[in-house]
XYZ file of C-alpha atoms in Angstrom:
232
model
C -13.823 -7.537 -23.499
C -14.096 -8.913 -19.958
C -14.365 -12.411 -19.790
C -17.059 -14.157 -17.100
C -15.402 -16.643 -15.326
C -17.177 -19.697 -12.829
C -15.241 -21.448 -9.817
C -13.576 -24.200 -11.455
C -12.330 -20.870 -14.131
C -11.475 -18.311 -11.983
C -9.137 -20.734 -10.214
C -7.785 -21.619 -13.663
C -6.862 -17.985 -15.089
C -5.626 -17.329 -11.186
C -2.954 -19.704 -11.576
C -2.456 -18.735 -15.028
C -2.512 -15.445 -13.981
C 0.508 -15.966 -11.554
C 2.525 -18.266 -13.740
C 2.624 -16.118 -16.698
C 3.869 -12.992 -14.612
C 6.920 -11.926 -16.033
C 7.660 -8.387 -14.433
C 5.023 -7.591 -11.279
C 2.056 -9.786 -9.341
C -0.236 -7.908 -7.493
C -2.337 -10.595 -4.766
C -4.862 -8.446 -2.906
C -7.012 -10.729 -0.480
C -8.271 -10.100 3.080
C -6.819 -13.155 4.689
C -3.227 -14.063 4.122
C -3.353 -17.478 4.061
C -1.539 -19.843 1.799
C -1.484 -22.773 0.399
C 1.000 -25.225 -0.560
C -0.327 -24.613 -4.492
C 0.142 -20.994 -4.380
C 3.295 -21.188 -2.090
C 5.285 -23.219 -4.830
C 4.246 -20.597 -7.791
C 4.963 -17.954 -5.148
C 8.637 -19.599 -4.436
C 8.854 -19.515 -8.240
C 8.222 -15.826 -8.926
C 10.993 -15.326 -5.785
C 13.808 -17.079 -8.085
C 12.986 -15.361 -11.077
C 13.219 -12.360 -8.986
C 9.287 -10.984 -10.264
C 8.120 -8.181 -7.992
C 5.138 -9.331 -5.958
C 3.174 -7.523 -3.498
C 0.576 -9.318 -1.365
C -1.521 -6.990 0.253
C -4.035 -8.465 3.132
C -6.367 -7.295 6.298
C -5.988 -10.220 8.392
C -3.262 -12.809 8.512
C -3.935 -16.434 9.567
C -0.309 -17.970 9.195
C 1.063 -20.649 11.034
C 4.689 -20.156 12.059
C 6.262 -22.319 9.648
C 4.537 -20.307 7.032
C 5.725 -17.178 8.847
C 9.397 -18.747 8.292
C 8.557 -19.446 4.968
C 7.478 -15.968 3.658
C 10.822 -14.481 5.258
C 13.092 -16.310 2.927
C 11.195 -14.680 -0.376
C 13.527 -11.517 -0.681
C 11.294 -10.502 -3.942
C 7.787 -10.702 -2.151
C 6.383 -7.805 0.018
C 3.316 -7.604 2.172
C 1.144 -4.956 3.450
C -1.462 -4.429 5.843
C -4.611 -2.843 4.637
C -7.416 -2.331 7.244
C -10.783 -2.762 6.607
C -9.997 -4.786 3.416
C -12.354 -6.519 1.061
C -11.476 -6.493 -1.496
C -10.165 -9.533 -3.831
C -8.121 -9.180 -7.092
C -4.992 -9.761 -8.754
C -2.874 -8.596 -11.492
C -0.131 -9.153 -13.353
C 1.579 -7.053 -16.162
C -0.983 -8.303 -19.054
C -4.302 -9.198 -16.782
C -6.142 -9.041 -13.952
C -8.931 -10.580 -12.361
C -11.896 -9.282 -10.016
C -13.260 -12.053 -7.943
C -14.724 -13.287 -4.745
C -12.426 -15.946 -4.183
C -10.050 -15.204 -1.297
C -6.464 -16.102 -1.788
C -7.203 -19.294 0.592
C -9.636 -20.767 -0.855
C -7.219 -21.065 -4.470
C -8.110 -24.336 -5.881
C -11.193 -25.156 -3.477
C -13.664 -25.968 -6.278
C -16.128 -27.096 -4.028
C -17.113 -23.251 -3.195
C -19.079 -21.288 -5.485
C -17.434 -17.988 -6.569
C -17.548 -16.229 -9.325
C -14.917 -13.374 -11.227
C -14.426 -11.193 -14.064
C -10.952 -11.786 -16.356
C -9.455 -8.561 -18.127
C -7.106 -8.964 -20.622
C -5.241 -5.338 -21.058
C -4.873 -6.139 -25.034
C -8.664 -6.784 -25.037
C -9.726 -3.366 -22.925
C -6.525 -1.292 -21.462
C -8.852 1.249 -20.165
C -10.392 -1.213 -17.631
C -7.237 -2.993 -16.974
C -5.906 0.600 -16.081
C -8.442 1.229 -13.878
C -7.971 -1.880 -11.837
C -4.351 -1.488 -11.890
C -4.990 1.854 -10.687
C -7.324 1.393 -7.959
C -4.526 -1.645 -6.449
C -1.929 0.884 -6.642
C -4.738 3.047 -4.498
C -4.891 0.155 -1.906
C -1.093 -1.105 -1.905
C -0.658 2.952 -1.346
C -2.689 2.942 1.779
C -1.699 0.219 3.244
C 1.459 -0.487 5.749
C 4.161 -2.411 4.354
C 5.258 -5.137 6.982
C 8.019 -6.880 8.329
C 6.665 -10.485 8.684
C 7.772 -11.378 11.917
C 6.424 -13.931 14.436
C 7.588 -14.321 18.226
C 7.627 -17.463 19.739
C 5.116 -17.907 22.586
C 6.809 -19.489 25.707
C 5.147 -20.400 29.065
C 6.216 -17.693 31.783
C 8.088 -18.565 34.818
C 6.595 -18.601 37.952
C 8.697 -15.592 39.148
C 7.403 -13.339 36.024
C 4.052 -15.023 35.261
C 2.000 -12.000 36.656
C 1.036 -9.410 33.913
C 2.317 -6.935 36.369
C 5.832 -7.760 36.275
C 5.889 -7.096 33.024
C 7.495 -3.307 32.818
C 8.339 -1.997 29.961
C 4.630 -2.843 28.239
C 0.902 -3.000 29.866
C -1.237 -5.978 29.963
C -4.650 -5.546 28.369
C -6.867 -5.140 30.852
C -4.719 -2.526 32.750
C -3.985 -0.855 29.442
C -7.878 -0.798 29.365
C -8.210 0.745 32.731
C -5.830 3.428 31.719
C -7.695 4.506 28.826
C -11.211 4.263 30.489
C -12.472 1.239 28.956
C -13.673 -1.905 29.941
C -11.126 -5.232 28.573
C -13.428 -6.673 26.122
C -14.525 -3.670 24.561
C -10.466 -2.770 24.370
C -9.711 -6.028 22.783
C -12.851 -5.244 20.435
C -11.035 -1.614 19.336
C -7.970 -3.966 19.131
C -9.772 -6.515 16.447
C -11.513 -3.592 15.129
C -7.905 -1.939 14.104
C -6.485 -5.147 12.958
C -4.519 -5.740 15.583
C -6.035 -8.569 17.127
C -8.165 -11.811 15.114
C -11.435 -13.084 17.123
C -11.568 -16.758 16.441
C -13.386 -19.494 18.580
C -14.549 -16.978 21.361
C -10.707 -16.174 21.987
C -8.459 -13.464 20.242
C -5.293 -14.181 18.154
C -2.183 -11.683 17.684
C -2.180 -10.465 14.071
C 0.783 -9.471 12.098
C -0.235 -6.055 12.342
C -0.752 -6.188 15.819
C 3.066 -8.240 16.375
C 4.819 -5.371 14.115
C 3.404 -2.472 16.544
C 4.361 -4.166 19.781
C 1.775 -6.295 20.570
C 3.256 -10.028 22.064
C 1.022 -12.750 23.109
C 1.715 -14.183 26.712
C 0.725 -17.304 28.353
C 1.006 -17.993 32.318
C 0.004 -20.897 34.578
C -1.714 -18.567 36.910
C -3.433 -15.982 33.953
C -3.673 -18.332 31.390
C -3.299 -16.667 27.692
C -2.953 -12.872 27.314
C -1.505 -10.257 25.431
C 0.482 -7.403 26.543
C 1.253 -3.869 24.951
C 3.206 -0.497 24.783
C 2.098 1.870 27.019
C 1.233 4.354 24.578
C -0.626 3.179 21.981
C -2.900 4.653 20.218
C -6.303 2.883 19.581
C -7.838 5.979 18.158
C -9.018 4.947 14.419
């Protein structure tokens, strides 16, 4: 039977849930985002060599966390657009819930989840295990990869020096569309985050190409290859 579970529980069985894996962890969450809680149970899955898979549609790391998830060999991530989706599952439970990965241990929110045991009902446990196999299957698997943002010189600052990729407003241009409704397609797709009334380079958006510039003359921008496809 599934077992109804308030904020201060579902954050409870979630740890649980992650300490007690023994073979796989499954983290599905929107925003891969992590905290120093979840990072040291995370490192601890790495050295027992547990199979994890973290699989997220927007990424809000800082570099050092960038860094960090690079040295754990054992845990994958994948890039799911359009995800919503919040659960995760271990060899013996799961749990459904709207609490996002980030917001582990923040008992000030108010969420709420669902805890299935696969002694207690296997059939819905296999169902849920299922349907993340169904998302972890659609999803790209990513190398997590951050470049560093330096200023430009001022013999290169100008998005038009830059040859062998296209600055976004004359990649815009070339497909017919005005900038912001580019860099909307661009968020849209995943590869760019809009935050503040600016845009921020996603993982996603890194891994195809994408590299976030910054000049004394154009201030921040983002340049990309010249043929990609923004087609959904």
């Amino acid at each position: 039977m599934a077992k109804f579970l308030n904020t201060s529980a579902t954050n409870y069985y979630l740890e649980e849930l992650i300490k007690s894996a023994s073979d796989r962890l499954i983290l599905i969450s929107p925003f891969l985002k992590i905290n120093d809680r979840v990072k040291a149970l995370l490192e601890d899955k790495n050295r027992l060599k547990i199979d994890v898979r973290i699989v997220y549609g927007k990424s809000e790391l800082q570099p050092e966390e960038v860094n960090w998830l690079k040295q754990l060999t054992f845990v994958r991530a994948s890039f799911c657009k359009n995800l919503n989706a919040k659960g995760y599952i271990n060899e013996k439970a799961c749990i459904v819930t709207s609490l996002n990965l980030y917001e582990f241990s923040q008992v000030n929110n108010n969420e709420m989840g669902i805890y299935i045991s696969k002694d207690d009902d296997a059939q819905m446990y296999k169902e849920t295990y299922e349907e993340a196999q169904r998302i972890i299957s659609i999803s790209d698997e990513t190398r997590i990869t951050l470049k560093k943002v330096v200023p430009e010189t001022e013999n290169n600052s100008s998005p038009e020096n830059i040859k062998a990729k296209l600055s976004s407003s004359k990649l815009a241009r070339k497909l017919g569309l005005k900038t912001p409704e580019f860099l909307s397609k661009l968020a849209d797709l995943g590869l760019l985050e809009a935050a503040d009334n600016t845009y921020l380079l996603t993982t996603h958006g890194n891994d195809i190409g994408g590299e976030a510039k910054r000049s004394k003359r154009f201030g921040d921008y983002f340049i990309w290859p010249r043929d990609l496809n923004i087609e959904s």
